[in-house]
Amino acid sequence: MAFWPIIILPFAWTVIITARPSTSPTPQSNGTVTADRDGSHVWCEPTHWYDILWFFFANFVLHALSVRSLPGENAIASTAYKICSLLVPYTGVRRGLCLILRASNFAGNDLQSAARANALCMVIRSPEWRPRDGQLIEGCEVVPPEKTKKRRKCWRKLSHGHQSSCEPSEKNGLHGITTLDTKYSEELRVPVPEPGNEVILKTIDLYSCPTPCNLVDKLTRVLIETQRFQTRPPTSNIVDHANVKIHGVCQLAPGYALSYVPADIKIYSHIKQYRTVSISRLLGLSHTPEIKLASTHDVPRILFSIIQTVSGAYAMYRARGSQIDQYGYAAFGLTVLPYMMVSIINFIGSLLSSEYETVYLVHSSILDEMKTRGGLCDGVVGTLDRPSHQQFVYVEGETDVKPQGSKMQFTHSPGELHCHEVAEGLPKVELQISERNHPKPPKDVWLADSWARQWRERRERKKNRNKSEEQASSSNSLLCIPSHSGFTRLSPLWYQSSLNVLTLVLLILALGLPYVIITILSGWRLGSKSTPTQRTFTLNWLICGQLQGYAVSYIEAVNGKGRVMKSFIIIFMSYGCYCAMGLTAVAQEMVEFGTCKAL
């Protein structure tokens, strides 16, 4: 694999440097018995090359192996992320905290566990989607142009799926049915345009992101959640079908895309009613059989985390006494602290969440629509649509979200697309759909410009808000079509607030505890033999590993061999120097100090 030369480079450099004989051997490394500061006798001998490699493997490499892979993550992206975790120890801290935050093993059944683990996807209508001739679409809504800034602001909030001010206003207490009849949509509800007017087709999300309830929830979203685990509307959380492994067969028709299923959406068993009755009678069961999904508890990664934590704790224990007296806070036994902190988080995350090799596809009415257009899907494991035999079953805390709007029928004529509302007692109003503001596909996202791209897009939106883009659409109404089918929203888990607090506490400990331990053990003394270079690189290895770990964690949003290689090269050139120089300083100290054993 192309990564192996870059993986070996830091370790090969340290072996070459330390293979040279030391010009100033210390009395401890000549095979003699010496007395330590606490009066105990130790036997010291020269450090061999395999001692250095074992120290690196047990304390650094095992940490990288303990980092979890995401559901459906390909081998190239998984390997690149683990190498980044080796170079920058705090790369995997947010992923481990997200596993703790989701705690998918406590979801109750395999379908909801997979949803919380971000291992389910659904078919949605993409911005490039266009209706067929004669197709009937429910939940459509026409939004005419408004000159007031307030109405444009309300529409932007509605289209981006924010729920902060969009509370349900219409609810059926028997079935728990909630529609998109919100404060903003009420302001946008106006008469249909005159016949012959052009409208712009736009797909919107029914799903709205949950509102943070308190400061802890807001901090969790900003500091803990990564690119993959952020709660976003379906059209903003697209699955890279070409680079993510999907269970079964999935060939999308033009105009459709895959999106990750949010964790708070209920997934029903995709077993038809007549099949359920037959299976229950055959097996003598009084309930519907549960669907079981292939997952693993990731025992090897748990063992790697335990071994690395024990090895790191033993290295810090041995650093007491002569090692800290000679090298101070730059002692090689203290460099394992950041890796040990993240390994503990990975251990807890692996206990609370299972690992999935692939992403599973769930059924919906949009998937059935996509199949009629030539798409092919096989291997679905659940459905978003409530089964017919559960239509009148109400569970406390659950809410059915359905599109609120009109039923539109679309007709094609040479070079034009028209639509009209289908309703009894209403006159037929023909609308022409304009194609001049056809949305462009999203650009490729990779590490180097992820934050810069978001900042540029935000600046461009503000800059062009009152210019040509608004002038071009000022005379056109918007025809809003749901991007996905209706769904059932689950109530927040009773223990979610505890998980939020736990992840924030673990993050604070992971960032601050290394400095507390170094203060207790060394008192930030310089040591009698540490050089300024050793102190600089070991301290920068810790500080930069913490600060830059957040930036490097965005590599999980990168897929594809070419983009992964570009991002990885940038990471290695920007952050890998601290790791390489830190490993070199550790190896030099080990050669000078020797290998000592208590008698």
XYZ file of C-alpha atoms in Angstrom:
599
model
C 0.000 0.000 0.000
C 1.181 3.515 -0.764
C 0.905 4.537 2.907
C 3.565 2.181 4.225
C 6.635 4.277 3.226
C 5.164 7.252 5.085
C 4.245 5.103 8.089
C 7.763 3.708 8.427
C 9.524 7.052 7.885
C 9.322 8.416 11.477
C 10.324 5.073 12.968
C 13.128 4.487 10.460
C 14.521 7.949 11.200
C 14.642 7.287 14.934
C 16.284 3.881 14.457
C 18.966 5.378 12.192
C 19.693 8.182 14.637
C 19.854 5.908 17.658
C 21.855 3.194 15.905
C 24.952 5.363 16.199
C 26.931 4.846 19.409
C 26.362 7.507 22.026
C 29.283 9.911 22.370
C 28.709 10.387 26.081
C 27.559 7.146 27.719
C 26.151 7.500 31.191
C 27.225 5.445 34.137
C 23.786 3.864 34.357
C 23.966 2.131 30.932
C 27.193 0.154 31.403
C 25.687 -2.881 33.115
C 26.222 -1.783 36.722
C 24.103 -1.685 39.832
C 23.167 1.829 40.939
C 21.077 3.318 43.711
C 18.009 5.294 42.785
C 16.837 8.467 44.532
C 14.511 6.524 46.827
C 17.328 4.167 47.908
C 16.265 1.166 45.804
C 18.880 -0.643 43.721
C 18.421 -1.004 39.959
C 20.333 -2.880 37.277
C 21.016 -0.773 34.154
C 22.271 -1.951 30.782
C 22.574 -0.365 27.309
C 19.338 0.132 25.366
C 18.996 -2.061 22.274
C 17.140 -1.253 19.091
C 14.370 -3.735 19.888
C 13.778 -1.986 23.234
C 13.059 1.232 21.364
C 10.781 -0.470 18.832
C 8.848 -2.225 21.578
C 8.389 1.047 23.462
C 7.063 2.686 20.280
C 4.772 -0.226 19.461
C 3.306 -0.709 22.941
C 2.696 2.987 23.619
C 2.120 4.637 20.229
C 1.201 2.079 17.553
C -1.305 0.226 19.742
C -3.056 3.528 20.359
C -3.548 4.000 16.604
C -4.869 0.439 16.321
C -7.416 1.119 19.072
C -9.097 3.895 17.051
C -12.466 2.762 15.706
C -13.453 2.729 12.040
C -16.695 4.332 10.914
C -19.533 2.241 9.430
C -18.835 1.624 5.748
C -15.423 3.298 5.870
C -13.127 1.957 3.168
C -9.665 0.581 3.876
C -7.805 3.626 2.519
C -9.734 6.169 4.594
C -9.527 3.971 7.711
C -5.770 3.499 7.339
C -5.190 7.212 6.756
C -7.183 8.112 9.874
C -5.222 5.655 12.013
C -1.932 7.057 10.730
C -3.137 10.555 11.600
C -3.964 9.247 15.092
C -0.380 8.021 15.328
C 1.090 11.358 14.255
C -1.380 13.546 16.177
C -2.542 11.651 19.296
C -5.703 13.691 19.833
C -7.045 12.979 16.336
C -9.238 10.134 17.569
C -10.468 11.792 20.758
C -13.594 13.288 19.186
C -14.495 10.064 17.388
C -14.184 8.136 20.644
C -16.302 10.722 22.458
C -18.948 10.515 19.718
C -19.171 6.764 20.266
C -19.762 7.430 23.964
C -22.276 10.169 23.118
C -24.322 7.843 20.892
C -24.026 4.702 23.109
C -25.683 2.614 20.415
C -25.665 -0.575 22.514
C -28.377 0.946 24.734
C -30.809 1.754 21.897
C -33.079 -1.262 22.539
C -33.025 -3.071 19.172
C -30.612 -3.581 16.308
C -32.301 -1.108 13.945
C -32.213 1.790 16.401
C -28.688 0.800 17.465
C -27.552 1.055 13.855
C -29.290 4.429 13.499
C -27.488 5.794 16.575
C -24.202 4.374 15.280
C -24.695 6.252 11.979
C -24.928 2.953 10.096
C -28.266 3.495 8.292
C -28.991 5.434 5.124
C -32.092 6.277 3.074
C -32.861 7.397 -0.464
C -33.776 11.076 -0.887
C -34.513 13.408 -3.781
C -31.422 15.398 -4.688
C -31.501 19.058 -5.823
C -31.139 17.777 -9.402
C -34.359 15.737 -9.142
C -37.127 16.457 -11.655
C -40.664 14.993 -11.776
C -41.896 12.709 -14.525
C -44.789 13.339 -16.865
C -48.061 12.681 -15.049
C -46.442 12.155 -11.640
C -48.402 13.098 -8.538
C -46.416 14.572 -5.638
C -47.936 15.184 -2.211
C -46.749 17.813 0.235
C -45.951 20.500 -2.343
C -46.106 24.160 -1.398
C -45.780 27.283 -3.533
C -43.875 30.155 -1.913
C -44.211 33.428 -3.890
C -41.433 36.045 -3.888
C -41.452 38.481 -1.014
C -39.593 41.747 -0.875
C -39.349 41.901 2.899
C -36.167 40.670 4.516
C -38.153 38.973 7.232
C -39.874 36.595 4.841
C -36.626 35.699 3.104
C -35.046 35.037 6.491
C -37.959 32.809 7.507
C -37.660 30.835 4.280
C -33.924 30.326 4.725
C -34.521 28.968 8.227
C -37.299 26.691 6.982
C -35.304 25.365 4.042
C -32.207 24.656 6.155
C -34.173 22.631 8.648
C -33.623 24.654 11.831
C -36.046 23.877 14.609
C -35.024 26.594 17.033
C -38.129 28.662 16.270
C -40.153 26.089 14.330
C -42.202 24.348 16.971
C -45.150 22.187 15.855
C -48.411 24.061 15.963
C -50.801 21.321 14.885
C -50.860 17.973 16.590
C -53.346 15.149 16.763
C -53.199 13.805 20.292
C -54.480 10.363 19.250
C -51.877 9.548 16.643
C -49.208 12.102 17.485
C -49.222 13.572 13.963
C -47.222 16.740 13.434
C -46.992 18.630 10.146
C -44.741 21.347 8.814
C -47.379 23.895 9.774
C -44.903 26.059 11.676
C -44.644 29.718 12.566
C -42.521 30.381 9.520
C -44.559 28.357 7.063
C -47.693 30.204 8.204
C -46.013 33.491 7.254
C -45.081 32.047 3.868
C -48.540 30.640 3.110
C -49.937 32.926 0.385
C -52.170 32.515 -2.678
C -50.966 30.595 -5.728
C -49.357 32.720 -8.484
C -51.261 33.692 -11.560
C -51.436 31.172 -14.424
C -48.431 31.219 -16.706
C -46.008 32.444 -14.045
C -42.747 30.581 -13.716
C -41.808 28.807 -10.500
C -38.457 27.409 -9.389
C -38.422 23.809 -8.205
C -36.728 23.288 -4.845
C -36.416 20.224 -2.616
C -36.666 20.856 1.136
C -36.259 18.699 4.235
C -39.110 17.649 6.478
C -36.603 16.763 9.158
C -35.534 19.620 11.400
C -32.543 19.440 13.713
C -33.351 19.209 17.440
C -32.852 22.371 19.417
C -30.132 22.409 22.107
C -31.915 22.602 25.436
C -29.119 24.094 27.507
C -25.486 25.141 27.480
C -24.280 21.543 27.868
C -26.084 20.515 24.669
C -24.620 23.462 22.769
C -21.086 22.692 23.945
C -21.568 19.050 23.018
C -22.497 19.952 19.452
C -19.583 22.338 19.038
C -16.810 20.495 20.879
C -17.739 16.804 20.631
C -19.687 16.002 17.470
C -17.575 15.396 14.377
C -18.435 15.758 10.715
C -19.969 12.286 10.519
C -21.941 12.398 13.783
C -23.378 15.898 13.486
C -27.175 16.068 13.412
C -27.984 17.668 10.062
C -30.887 17.703 7.582
C -30.808 14.811 5.086
C -29.866 16.977 2.095
C -26.794 18.189 4.037
C -25.729 14.715 5.191
C -25.124 12.902 1.915
C -23.475 9.473 1.723
C -20.538 9.233 -0.666
C -21.917 6.199 -2.454
C -18.741 5.606 -4.444
C -16.467 5.325 -1.385
C -18.735 4.060 1.406
C -19.584 0.366 1.584
C -23.365 -0.164 1.331
C -24.927 -3.460 2.360
C -26.505 -5.345 -0.551
C -27.061 -3.764 -3.973
C -27.775 -0.069 -4.485
C -27.739 1.563 -7.915
C -29.324 5.004 -7.784
C -31.355 6.492 -10.595
C -30.507 10.040 -11.733
C -31.897 12.685 -9.391
C -31.562 10.653 -6.202
C -28.961 10.408 -3.468
C -28.279 8.542 -0.237
C -28.392 10.286 3.127
C -27.590 9.073 6.632
C -30.651 8.451 8.791
C -30.731 10.758 11.850
C -30.440 9.017 15.189
C -33.846 10.196 16.478
C -35.904 8.696 13.620
C -37.775 5.474 14.341
C -37.044 2.528 12.050
C -39.794 -0.053 11.633
C -39.279 -3.691 10.751
C -39.565 -4.154 6.975
C -41.673 -7.308 7.150
C -45.035 -7.187 5.425
C -48.125 -7.985 7.430
C -48.975 -11.270 5.732
C -45.388 -12.422 6.095
C -45.412 -11.458 9.768
C -48.541 -13.507 10.436
C -47.163 -16.504 8.554
C -43.799 -16.395 10.331
C -45.425 -15.937 13.727
C -47.754 -18.901 13.172
C -44.933 -21.065 11.861
C -42.653 -20.318 14.804
C -45.427 -20.181 17.370
C -44.637 -16.598 18.300
C -47.057 -14.004 19.622
C -44.993 -11.021 18.428
C -43.172 -9.841 15.315
C -39.648 -11.275 14.933
C -36.925 -8.698 15.401
C -34.405 -7.952 12.679
C -30.790 -8.725 13.579
C -27.955 -6.772 11.931
C -24.355 -7.915 11.671
C -22.172 -5.985 14.099
C -19.229 -6.663 16.363
C -18.267 -5.560 19.853
C -14.733 -4.975 18.573
C -12.868 -7.103 21.104
C -9.417 -6.606 19.441
C -9.645 -2.813 19.746
C -10.725 -3.152 23.369
C -7.661 -5.314 24.028
C -5.410 -2.829 22.209
C -6.770 -0.014 24.384
C -6.195 -2.017 27.575
C -2.662 -3.054 26.626
C -1.703 0.483 25.610
C -3.156 1.954 28.812
C -1.328 -0.567 31.006
C 1.905 -0.078 29.073
C 1.612 3.707 29.329
C 0.902 3.572 33.057
C 3.933 1.306 33.567
C 6.133 3.681 31.530
C 5.045 6.619 33.713
C 5.660 4.578 36.868
C 9.202 3.805 35.742
C 9.796 7.471 34.948
C 9.836 8.313 38.674
C 13.222 8.968 40.178
C 16.370 9.135 38.062
C 14.626 9.514 34.694
C 12.735 12.651 35.737
C 15.796 13.955 37.640
C 17.840 13.817 34.434
C 15.253 14.878 31.825
C 12.585 16.728 33.845
C 9.234 17.221 32.121
C 10.855 16.031 28.847
C 11.344 12.486 30.229
C 10.448 9.858 27.632
C 8.213 8.057 30.115
C 5.878 11.074 30.205
C 5.411 11.307 26.430
C 2.878 8.457 26.510
C 0.343 10.560 28.445
C -1.718 11.924 25.505
C -1.851 8.521 23.818
C -2.957 6.878 27.057
C -5.727 9.446 27.612
C -7.236 8.873 24.165
C -6.890 5.076 24.466
C -9.008 5.174 27.618
C -11.693 7.119 25.723
C -11.505 4.607 22.850
C -11.920 1.791 25.373
C -15.097 3.317 26.826
C -16.464 4.076 23.356
C -15.876 0.499 22.180
C -17.776 -0.806 25.210
C -20.798 1.436 24.603
C -21.060 1.192 20.794
C -20.803 -1.697 18.361
C -18.877 -1.542 15.101
C -20.512 -1.993 11.683
C -18.603 -2.988 8.575
C -21.195 -1.569 6.167
C -23.979 0.997 6.023
C -27.466 -0.522 5.781
C -30.225 0.843 3.550
C -33.758 1.401 4.874
C -36.970 1.420 2.857
C -39.147 4.464 2.188
C -41.677 5.674 -0.358
C -38.903 7.644 -2.086
C -36.993 4.382 -2.590
C -40.055 2.864 -4.294
C -40.273 5.960 -6.494
C -36.601 5.628 -7.390
C -37.095 1.977 -8.409
C -39.780 2.996 -10.929
C -37.147 5.159 -12.625
C -34.666 2.356 -13.167
C -32.931 2.264 -9.794
C -31.977 -1.018 -8.180
C -31.871 -1.681 -4.437
C -31.716 -4.974 -2.608
C -30.931 -5.778 1.005
C -33.031 -3.198 2.876
C -33.270 -3.881 6.602
C -36.050 -1.586 7.807
C -38.480 1.111 6.739
C -39.309 4.709 7.617
C -42.994 4.213 6.798
C -45.260 3.100 9.594
C -46.656 -0.387 8.791
C -50.376 -0.633 8.047
C -51.074 -2.815 11.097
C -49.515 -0.091 13.318
C -51.312 2.922 11.847
C -53.452 3.423 14.962
C -50.826 2.477 17.530
C -49.682 5.487 19.525
C -46.546 5.379 21.652
C -46.032 8.153 24.168
C -43.253 10.523 23.156
C -43.275 9.606 19.465
C -44.370 12.087 16.809
C -45.346 11.380 13.217
C -44.002 14.084 10.881
C -45.852 14.328 7.585
C -45.600 16.892 4.773
C -48.185 19.675 4.822
C -49.098 20.982 1.401
C -50.965 20.381 -1.804
C -50.963 17.481 -4.231
C -49.413 18.543 -7.513
C -49.520 16.801 -10.882
C -46.683 17.446 -13.326
C -46.987 17.367 -17.104
C -44.312 17.597 -19.774
C -44.583 19.445 -23.037
C -41.815 19.982 -25.608
C -39.098 21.866 -23.743
C -41.322 22.819 -20.813
C -42.492 21.391 -17.485
C -45.855 22.363 -16.017
C -47.750 21.508 -12.859
C -51.170 22.118 -11.329
C -52.817 21.419 -7.997
C -55.079 18.387 -7.795
C -57.980 19.165 -5.463
C -61.750 18.984 -5.644
C -63.607 22.251 -5.982
C -60.549 24.304 -6.951
C -59.882 25.774 -10.393
C -56.998 24.328 -12.335
C -54.065 26.761 -12.185
C -51.222 25.859 -14.550
C -47.674 26.769 -13.434
C -44.536 26.620 -15.536
C -41.317 25.409 -13.887
C -38.190 27.408 -14.660
C -34.777 25.753 -15.056
C -32.587 28.854 -15.016
C -31.594 28.493 -11.327
C -30.742 24.821 -11.558
C -28.662 23.994 -8.454
C -25.086 22.910 -8.888
C -23.775 19.730 -7.259
C -21.720 20.242 -4.107
C -17.984 20.554 -4.478
C -15.593 17.916 -3.236
C -14.664 18.459 0.380
C -11.239 17.610 1.702
C -9.251 18.591 4.720
C -7.216 21.507 3.401
C -10.184 23.741 2.570
C -13.037 22.443 4.746
C -13.093 25.416 7.128
C -11.949 27.943 4.527
C -14.648 26.765 2.113
C -17.386 27.163 4.722
C -16.153 30.661 5.565
C -16.051 31.659 1.871
C -19.529 30.298 1.193
C -20.944 32.127 4.207
C -19.284 35.354 3.075
C -20.519 34.963 -0.489
C -24.083 34.356 0.675
C -24.046 37.570 2.704
C -22.401 39.502 -0.112
C -24.772 38.365 -2.840
C -27.933 38.460 -0.765
C -29.103 41.784 -2.219
C -27.472 41.496 -5.651
C -28.072 39.581 -8.829
C -29.031 36.269 -7.220
C -32.012 37.784 -5.412
C -32.914 39.954 -8.392
C -32.956 36.897 -10.646
C -35.364 35.069 -8.349
C -37.407 38.097 -7.260
C -39.989 37.520 -9.992
C -40.237 33.750 -9.472
C -42.022 31.734 -6.855
C -40.608 28.613 -5.260
C -42.300 25.244 -5.626
C -41.170 23.298 -2.554
C -41.164 19.499 -2.749
C -40.217 17.218 0.163
C -36.812 15.591 -0.292
C -37.760 12.526 1.742
C -40.838 10.732 3.010
C -42.578 11.233 6.330
C -41.157 9.669 9.463
C -41.713 9.048 13.143
C -39.555 11.075 15.514
C -38.521 9.511 18.800
C -38.501 11.379 22.065
C -35.089 12.299 23.524
C -33.482 9.513 25.534
C -33.722 9.973 29.283
C -29.988 9.345 29.722
C -28.795 11.569 26.855
C -28.089 14.520 29.138
C -25.876 12.276 31.289
C -23.935 11.183 28.204
C -23.467 14.831 27.206
C -22.030 15.669 30.610
C -19.840 12.538 30.576
C -18.297 13.364 27.187
C -17.546 16.943 28.200
C -15.931 15.782 31.450
C -13.817 13.236 29.562
C -12.755 15.913 27.073
C -11.681 18.250 29.886
C -9.759 15.425 31.581
C -8.107 14.381 28.319
C -6.905 17.933 27.714
C -5.969 18.965 31.247
C -4.952 15.794 33.063
C -1.591 15.383 31.236
C -0.428 18.766 32.543
C -1.587 17.895 36.074
C 0.300 14.587 36.027
C 3.459 16.217 34.635
C 3.232 18.874 37.357
C 2.881 16.258 40.097
C 5.677 14.015 38.852
C 8.234 16.525 37.582
C 7.217 19.923 38.909
C 8.193 21.213 35.453
C 11.865 20.876 36.285
C 14.305 21.075 33.371
C 16.421 18.119 34.438
C 20.189 17.796 34.559
C 20.704 16.300 31.089
C 17.754 17.410 28.938
C 18.611 19.647 26.007
C 16.522 22.613 24.811
C 15.733 20.656 21.628
C 14.378 17.700 23.552
C 12.268 19.885 25.794
C 10.918 21.886 22.853
C 9.858 18.929 20.742
C 8.350 16.860 23.554
C 6.309 19.808 24.823
C 5.203 20.828 21.310
C 4.292 17.198 20.653
C 1.779 17.425 23.488
C 0.437 20.945 22.924
C 0.213 20.801 19.122
C -1.241 17.313 19.331
C -4.125 18.724 21.350
C -4.733 21.878 19.345
C -4.305 20.335 15.913
C -6.186 17.147 16.732
C -9.472 18.973 16.143
C -8.421 20.073 12.654
C -7.079 16.664 11.684
C -10.312 14.963 12.774
C -12.027 16.473 9.724
C -10.229 13.938 7.537
C -13.092 11.551 8.305
C -15.202 13.596 5.856
C -12.709 12.810 3.072
C -13.315 9.818 0.823
C -11.661 8.545 -2.304
C -8.052 7.507 -2.765
C -6.897 10.718 -4.449
C -8.416 13.108 -1.921
C -7.308 10.977 1.027
C -3.727 10.972 -0.239
C -3.737 14.758 -0.697
C -5.137 15.350 2.772
C -2.768 12.875 4.359
C 0.302 14.439 2.717
C -0.774 17.870 4.018
C -1.263 16.454 7.512
C 2.104 14.725 7.483
C 3.923 17.823 6.255
C 2.131 20.123 8.731
C 1.890 17.999 11.863
C 4.132 14.970 11.296
C 7.324 16.881 12.073
C 6.366 17.150 15.766
C 5.795 13.410 15.959
C 9.031 12.553 14.098
C 11.149 14.905 16.206
C 9.378 13.801 19.373
C 10.101 10.143 18.594
C 13.707 11.065 17.894
C 14.014 12.823 21.268
C 12.455 9.800 23.012
C 14.878 7.401 21.327
C 17.896 9.570 22.187
C 16.856 9.729 25.833
C 16.346 5.970 25.961
C 19.847 5.363 24.567
C 21.442 7.807 27.010
C 19.492 6.601 30.027
C 19.703 2.874 29.356
C 17.319 0.100 30.302
C 17.041 -0.260 34.064
C 15.363 -2.973 36.099
C 14.698 -3.004 39.830
C 16.523 -5.625 41.878
